[in-house]
Amino acid sequence: MFYRPGIDDHGLPHNPLKAMIVPRPIGWISTVDAEGRANLAPYSFFNGLSDAPPMVMFSTTGPKPGGAGKDSVANVRATGEFCANLVGWELKDAMNVSAAHLEAGEDEFEAAGLEKAPCEVISVPRVKAAAGALECRLWQVIDLPGDNYLTIGEVVGIHIDEAMLNEGIFDATRWQPVSRLGYRDYAVVRELFSMNRPGQR
């Protein structure tokens, strides 16, 4: 089949696009608003952009009064900071709770029963139980077509739970990252395989 998004009716019960771009890592983004109130929300349009300098992005959909974007984006615009927490298997349910639509200023950490830990470089709390967290300073928010916003940050601090290290390697099978698939589906990493690139030893 073939269809043109926004032009043709694909005829399927649900939009297949999100099921085709998988698996997507989940950026569990913590921020504070201009009054210092914490916010925590998961975004599946999240990824790394570069490693020198280290930069990550998350993308959100949804209007906000004044065109600021959802709470996370509005908070990042106000403070210039955010933290991307890693979602492992043991935190999947708490992550799901934090996806609820709470009123602005309500604390998703508290709603999900999560303990906060301070960041070192930025003034945003992180999820203490997360296997890792990336402290970020805002580089740019890009207004995309529609009610979509792309937030890019430079990673200025990295937290790692040392229990996730295996002979110096940050071992995905220890923290078992959860990823977003299409529809209501998720996946968890429990098995790895390695391949050398052509010419690589």
PDB file of C-alpha atoms in Angstrom:
ATOM      1  CA  MET A   1       0.000   0.000   0.000  1.00  0.00           C
ATOM      2  CA  PHE A   2       0.975   3.635  -0.359  1.00  0.00           C
ATOM      3  CA  TYR A   3      -0.557   6.794   1.041  1.00  0.00           C
ATOM      4  CA  ARG A   4       0.353  10.462   1.372  1.00  0.00           C
ATOM      5  CA  PRO A   5       0.149  11.689   4.983  1.00  0.00           C
ATOM      6  CA  GLY A   6      -2.323  14.519   5.410  1.00  0.00           C
ATOM      7  CA  ILE A   7      -3.726  13.920   1.940  1.00  0.00           C
ATOM      8  CA  ASP A   8      -4.848  10.305   1.671  1.00  0.00           C
ATOM      9  CA  ASP A   9      -6.878   8.193   4.097  1.00  0.00           C
ATOM     10  CA  HIS A  10      -4.705   5.169   4.878  1.00  0.00           C
ATOM     11  CA  GLY A  11      -7.808   3.194   5.790  1.00  0.00           C
ATOM     12  CA  LEU A  12      -6.185   1.518   8.793  1.00  0.00           C
ATOM     13  CA  PRO A  13      -7.682   1.621  12.298  1.00  0.00           C
ATOM     14  CA  HIS A  14      -4.641   3.543  13.622  1.00  0.00           C
ATOM     15  CA  ASN A  15      -1.867   5.680  12.166  1.00  0.00           C
ATOM     16  CA  PRO A  16       0.949   3.252  11.220  1.00  0.00           C
ATOM     17  CA  LEU A  17       3.764   5.836  11.148  1.00  0.00           C
ATOM     18  CA  LYS A  18       4.664   5.554  14.834  1.00  0.00           C
ATOM     19  CA  ALA A  19       4.722   1.764  14.490  1.00  0.00           C
ATOM     20  CA  MET A  20       7.233   2.028  11.641  1.00  0.00           C
ATOM     21  CA  ILE A  21       9.773   4.261  13.419  1.00  0.00           C
ATOM     22  CA  VAL A  22      10.647   1.828  16.197  1.00  0.00           C
ATOM     23  CA  PRO A  23      11.965   1.207  18.729  1.00  0.00           C
ATOM     24  CA  ARG A  24      12.181   4.753  20.053  1.00  0.00           C
ATOM     25  CA  PRO A  25      14.086   5.491  23.274  1.00  0.00           C
ATOM     26  CA  ILE A  26      12.066   7.298  25.901  1.00  0.00           C
ATOM     27  CA  GLY A  27      13.330  10.619  27.151  1.00  0.00           C
ATOM     28  CA  TRP A  28      11.945  11.024  30.665  1.00  0.00           C
ATOM     29  CA  ILE A  29      12.304  14.780  30.828  1.00  0.00           C
ATOM     30  CA  SER A  30      12.441  16.576  34.160  1.00  0.00           C
ATOM     31  CA  THR A  31      12.180  20.351  34.321  1.00  0.00           C
ATOM     32  CA  VAL A  32      11.186  23.110  36.697  1.00  0.00           C
ATOM     33  CA  ASP A  33       8.981  26.070  35.919  1.00  0.00           C
ATOM     34  CA  ALA A  34       9.823  29.704  36.576  1.00  0.00           C
ATOM     35  CA  GLU A  35       8.551  29.275  40.157  1.00  0.00           C
ATOM     36  CA  GLY A  36      10.776  26.239  40.792  1.00  0.00           C
ATOM     37  CA  ARG A  37       7.987  23.639  40.646  1.00  0.00           C
ATOM     38  CA  ALA A  38       9.104  20.260  39.256  1.00  0.00           C
ATOM     39  CA  ASN A  39       7.653  18.576  36.182  1.00  0.00           C
ATOM     40  CA  LEU A  40       8.375  15.096  34.808  1.00  0.00           C
ATOM     41  CA  ALA A  41       7.086  13.720  31.501  1.00  0.00           C
ATOM     42  CA  PRO A  42       8.081  10.938  29.077  1.00  0.00           C
ATOM     43  CA  TYR A  43       8.665  11.629  25.384  1.00  0.00           C
ATOM     44  CA  SER A  44       9.213   8.896  22.827  1.00  0.00           C
ATOM     45  CA  PHE A  45      10.432  11.258  20.141  1.00  0.00           C
ATOM     46  CA  PHE A  46      13.804  11.514  21.876  1.00  0.00           C
ATOM     47  CA  ASN A  47      17.336  10.713  20.794  1.00  0.00           C
ATOM     48  CA  GLY A  48      20.975  11.667  20.761  1.00  0.00           C
ATOM     49  CA  LEU A  49      22.147  14.054  18.063  1.00  0.00           C
ATOM     50  CA  SER A  50      25.922  14.173  18.503  1.00  0.00           C
ATOM     51  CA  ASP A  51      28.663  13.222  20.941  1.00  0.00           C
ATOM     52  CA  ALA A  52      31.141  16.085  20.521  1.00  0.00           C
ATOM     53  CA  PRO A  53      29.617  18.202  21.869  1.00  0.00           C
ATOM     54  CA  PRO A  54      27.093  15.773  23.312  1.00  0.00           C
ATOM     55  CA  MET A  55      23.586  16.885  22.345  1.00  0.00           C
ATOM     56  CA  VAL A  56      20.128  15.348  22.685  1.00  0.00           C
ATOM     57  CA  MET A  57      16.658  16.293  21.553  1.00  0.00           C
ATOM     58  CA  PHE A  58      13.056  15.642  22.435  1.00  0.00           C
ATOM     59  CA  SER A  59       9.988  16.574  20.444  1.00  0.00           C
ATOM     60  CA  THR A  60       6.541  17.405  21.804  1.00  0.00           C
ATOM     61  CA  THR A  61       3.087  17.876  20.361  1.00  0.00           C
ATOM     62  CA  GLY A  62       0.393  20.015  21.895  1.00  0.00           C
ATOM     63  CA  PRO A  63      -0.600  23.659  22.171  1.00  0.00           C
ATOM     64  CA  LYS A  64      -0.047  25.840  25.201  1.00  0.00           C
ATOM     65  CA  PRO A  65      -1.498  29.300  25.834  1.00  0.00           C
ATOM     66  CA  GLY A  66       0.775  31.857  24.246  1.00  0.00           C
ATOM     67  CA  GLY A  67       2.374  29.294  21.940  1.00  0.00           C
ATOM     68  CA  ALA A  68       4.955  28.161  24.495  1.00  0.00           C
ATOM     69  CA  GLY A  69       4.404  24.441  23.890  1.00  0.00           C
ATOM     70  CA  LYS A  70       3.619  21.800  26.499  1.00  0.00           C
ATOM     71  CA  ASP A  71       4.724  22.232  30.120  1.00  0.00           C
ATOM     72  CA  SER A  72       8.164  20.697  29.513  1.00  0.00           C
ATOM     73  CA  VAL A  73       8.903  23.037  26.628  1.00  0.00           C
ATOM     74  CA  ALA A  74       7.507  26.054  28.439  1.00  0.00           C
ATOM     75  CA  ASN A  75       9.700  25.230  31.430  1.00  0.00           C
ATOM     76  CA  VAL A  76      12.816  24.796  29.291  1.00  0.00           C
ATOM     77  CA  ARG A  77      12.128  28.092  27.564  1.00  0.00           C
ATOM     78  CA  ALA A  78      11.801  29.758  30.979  1.00  0.00           C
ATOM     79  CA  THR A  79      14.872  28.234  32.668  1.00  0.00           C
ATOM     80  CA  GLY A  80      17.140  27.027  29.848  1.00  0.00           C
ATOM     81  CA  GLU A  81      17.583  23.608  31.495  1.00  0.00           C
ATOM     82  CA  PHE A  82      16.248  20.046  31.478  1.00  0.00           C
ATOM     83  CA  CYS A  83      17.322  16.570  32.529  1.00  0.00           C
ATOM     84  CA  ALA A  84      16.770  13.417  30.456  1.00  0.00           C
ATOM     85  CA  ASN A  85      16.318  10.441  32.794  1.00  0.00           C
ATOM     86  CA  LEU A  86      16.674   6.857  31.558  1.00  0.00           C
ATOM     87  CA  VAL A  87      13.646   4.547  31.752  1.00  0.00           C
ATOM     88  CA  GLY A  88      14.499   0.970  32.703  1.00  0.00           C
ATOM     89  CA  TRP A  89      12.184  -2.004  33.171  1.00  0.00           C
ATOM     90  CA  GLU A  90      11.743  -1.451  36.903  1.00  0.00           C
ATOM     91  CA  LEU A  91      10.571   2.139  36.335  1.00  0.00           C
ATOM     92  CA  LYS A  92       8.136   1.489  33.480  1.00  0.00           C
ATOM     93  CA  ASP A  93       5.022   1.809  35.641  1.00  0.00           C
ATOM     94  CA  ALA A  94       6.205   5.029  37.276  1.00  0.00           C
ATOM     95  CA  MET A  95       7.022   6.394  33.827  1.00  0.00           C
ATOM     96  CA  ASN A  96       3.499   5.562  32.685  1.00  0.00           C
ATOM     97  CA  VAL A  97       1.983   7.335  35.711  1.00  0.00           C
ATOM     98  CA  SER A  98       4.045  10.440  34.916  1.00  0.00           C
ATOM     99  CA  ALA A  99       2.446  10.541  31.451  1.00  0.00           C
ATOM    100  CA  ALA A 100      -0.902  11.552  32.988  1.00  0.00           C
ATOM    101  CA  HIS A 101      -2.227  14.986  32.105  1.00  0.00           C
ATOM    102  CA  LEU A 102      -1.877  16.834  35.403  1.00  0.00           C
ATOM    103  CA  GLU A 103      -2.542  20.492  35.961  1.00  0.00           C
ATOM    104  CA  ALA A 104       0.407  22.822  35.473  1.00  0.00           C
ATOM    105  CA  GLY A 105       2.415  22.962  38.693  1.00  0.00           C
ATOM    106  CA  GLU A 106       1.362  19.505  39.910  1.00  0.00           C
ATOM    107  CA  ASP A 107       4.372  17.309  40.678  1.00  0.00           C
ATOM    108  CA  GLU A 108       4.603  14.116  38.614  1.00  0.00           C
ATOM    109  CA  PHE A 109       7.453  12.894  40.829  1.00  0.00           C
ATOM    110  CA  GLU A 110       5.012  12.784  43.742  1.00  0.00           C
ATOM    111  CA  ALA A 111       2.180  11.320  41.656  1.00  0.00           C
ATOM    112  CA  ALA A 112       4.456   8.474  40.510  1.00  0.00           C
ATOM    113  CA  GLY A 113       6.009   7.893  43.943  1.00  0.00           C
ATOM    114  CA  LEU A 114       9.489   8.812  42.745  1.00  0.00           C
ATOM    115  CA  GLU A 115      12.299  10.212  44.867  1.00  0.00           C
ATOM    116  CA  LYS A 116      14.091  13.241  43.506  1.00  0.00           C
ATOM    117  CA  ALA A 117      17.849  13.700  43.494  1.00  0.00           C
ATOM    118  CA  PRO A 118      19.665  16.968  42.811  1.00  0.00           C
ATOM    119  CA  CYS A 119      21.576  17.546  39.625  1.00  0.00           C
ATOM    120  CA  GLU A 120      25.168  18.796  39.818  1.00  0.00           C
ATOM    121  CA  VAL A 121      25.308  21.464  37.108  1.00  0.00           C
ATOM    122  CA  ILE A 122      21.700  22.479  36.570  1.00  0.00           C
ATOM    123  CA  SER A 123      18.941  23.353  39.044  1.00  0.00           C
ATOM    124  CA  VAL A 124      16.514  20.629  37.928  1.00  0.00           C
ATOM    125  CA  PRO A 125      15.778  17.459  39.937  1.00  0.00           C
ATOM    126  CA  ARG A 126      16.421  14.047  38.439  1.00  0.00           C
ATOM    127  CA  VAL A 127      14.889  10.628  39.060  1.00  0.00           C
ATOM    128  CA  LYS A 128      17.064   9.137  41.792  1.00  0.00           C
ATOM    129  CA  ALA A 129      16.236   5.518  40.839  1.00  0.00           C
ATOM    130  CA  ALA A 130      17.083   5.952  37.145  1.00  0.00           C
ATOM    131  CA  ALA A 131      20.043   4.022  35.758  1.00  0.00           C
ATOM    132  CA  GLY A 132      21.383   7.255  34.338  1.00  0.00           C
ATOM    133  CA  ALA A 133      20.504  10.863  33.686  1.00  0.00           C
ATOM    134  CA  LEU A 134      21.710  13.558  31.303  1.00  0.00           C
ATOM    135  CA  GLU A 135      21.830  17.117  32.593  1.00  0.00           C
ATOM    136  CA  CYS A 136      21.176  19.477  29.687  1.00  0.00           C
ATOM    137  CA  ARG A 137      21.317  23.160  28.925  1.00  0.00           C
ATOM    138  CA  LEU A 138      19.049  24.469  26.211  1.00  0.00           C
ATOM    139  CA  TRP A 139      20.611  25.025  22.810  1.00  0.00           C
ATOM    140  CA  GLN A 140      17.472  25.780  20.822  1.00  0.00           C
ATOM    141  CA  VAL A 141      13.720  25.218  20.680  1.00  0.00           C
ATOM    142  CA  ILE A 142      12.528  24.909  17.096  1.00  0.00           C
ATOM    143  CA  ASP A 143       8.847  25.509  16.339  1.00  0.00           C
ATOM    144  CA  LEU A 144       7.854  22.793  13.883  1.00  0.00           C
ATOM    145  CA  PRO A 145       4.736  22.840  11.674  1.00  0.00           C
ATOM    146  CA  GLY A 146       1.525  22.377  13.636  1.00  0.00           C
ATOM    147  CA  ASP A 147       1.644  22.304  17.431  1.00  0.00           C
ATOM    148  CA  ASN A 148       5.045  20.595  17.462  1.00  0.00           C
ATOM    149  CA  TYR A 149       8.259  21.687  19.161  1.00  0.00           C
ATOM    150  CA  LEU A 150      11.778  20.287  18.880  1.00  0.00           C
ATOM    151  CA  THR A 151      13.928  20.989  21.943  1.00  0.00           C
ATOM    152  CA  ILE A 152      17.687  20.521  21.605  1.00  0.00           C
ATOM    153  CA  GLY A 153      20.007  20.559  24.580  1.00  0.00           C
ATOM    154  CA  GLU A 154      23.724  20.187  25.197  1.00  0.00           C
ATOM    155  CA  VAL A 155      24.596  17.535  27.766  1.00  0.00           C
ATOM    156  CA  VAL A 156      26.617  19.214  30.514  1.00  0.00           C
ATOM    157  CA  GLY A 157      26.556  16.442  33.126  1.00  0.00           C
ATOM    158  CA  ILE A 158      26.060  12.669  33.113  1.00  0.00           C
ATOM    159  CA  HIS A 159      24.929  10.502  36.029  1.00  0.00           C
ATOM    160  CA  ILE A 160      25.494   6.723  35.925  1.00  0.00           C
ATOM    161  CA  ASP A 161      24.362   4.142  38.455  1.00  0.00           C
ATOM    162  CA  GLU A 162      27.597   2.205  38.895  1.00  0.00           C
ATOM    163  CA  ALA A 163      25.609  -1.018  39.352  1.00  0.00           C
ATOM    164  CA  MET A 164      24.860  -0.767  35.626  1.00  0.00           C
ATOM    165  CA  LEU A 165      28.560  -0.978  34.712  1.00  0.00           C
ATOM    166  CA  ASN A 166      29.981  -4.312  33.593  1.00  0.00           C
ATOM    167  CA  GLU A 167      33.785  -4.258  33.223  1.00  0.00           C
ATOM    168  CA  GLY A 168      33.631  -0.574  32.353  1.00  0.00           C
ATOM    169  CA  ILE A 169      30.719  -0.942  29.912  1.00  0.00           C
ATOM    170  CA  PHE A 170      27.327   0.664  30.560  1.00  0.00           C
ATOM    171  CA  ASP A 171      25.425  -2.597  30.176  1.00  0.00           C
ATOM    172  CA  ALA A 172      21.938  -2.314  28.670  1.00  0.00           C
ATOM    173  CA  THR A 173      21.062  -5.820  29.861  1.00  0.00           C
ATOM    174  CA  ARG A 174      21.503  -4.621  33.447  1.00  0.00           C
ATOM    175  CA  TRP A 175      19.214  -1.604  33.263  1.00  0.00           C
ATOM    176  CA  GLN A 176      16.949  -3.057  30.546  1.00  0.00           C
ATOM    177  CA  PRO A 177      15.891   0.116  28.727  1.00  0.00           C
ATOM    178  CA  VAL A 178      12.239   0.433  27.795  1.00  0.00           C
ATOM    179  CA  SER A 179      11.423   1.739  24.323  1.00  0.00           C
ATOM    180  CA  ARG A 180       8.249   2.926  22.660  1.00  0.00           C
ATOM    181  CA  LEU A 181       6.703   1.082  19.752  1.00  0.00           C
ATOM    182  CA  GLY A 182       3.490   1.944  17.947  1.00  0.00           C
ATOM    183  CA  TYR A 183      -0.010   1.968  19.370  1.00  0.00           C
ATOM    184  CA  ARG A 184       0.093   0.963  23.080  1.00  0.00           C
ATOM    185  CA  ASP A 185       3.144  -1.257  22.668  1.00  0.00           C
ATOM    186  CA  TYR A 186       6.556  -1.077  24.310  1.00  0.00           C
ATOM    187  CA  ALA A 187       9.700  -3.216  24.179  1.00  0.00           C
ATOM    188  CA  VAL A 188      12.526  -3.917  26.602  1.00  0.00           C
ATOM    189  CA  VAL A 189      16.177  -4.655  25.790  1.00  0.00           C
ATOM    190  CA  ARG A 190      17.349  -7.890  27.362  1.00  0.00           C
ATOM    191  CA  GLU A 191      19.458  -9.433  24.606  1.00  0.00           C
ATOM    192  CA  LEU A 192      22.390  -7.971  22.681  1.00  0.00           C
ATOM    193  CA  PHE A 193      24.471  -8.970  19.686  1.00  0.00           C
ATOM    194  CA  SER A 194      27.601  -7.406  18.245  1.00  0.00           C
ATOM    195  CA  MET A 195      28.789  -6.838  14.678  1.00  0.00           C
ATOM    196  CA  ASN A 196      32.001  -5.345  13.357  1.00  0.00           C
ATOM    197  CA  ARG A 197      31.753  -2.793  10.603  1.00  0.00           C
ATOM    198  CA  PRO A 198      33.542  -3.706   7.371  1.00  0.00           C
ATOM    199  CA  GLY A 199      37.279  -3.252   7.945  1.00  0.00           C
ATOM    200  CA  GLN A 200      36.811  -2.883  11.705  1.00  0.00           C
ATOM    201  CA  ARG A 201      38.672  -5.156  14.127  1.00  0.00           C
TER     202      ARG A 201
END
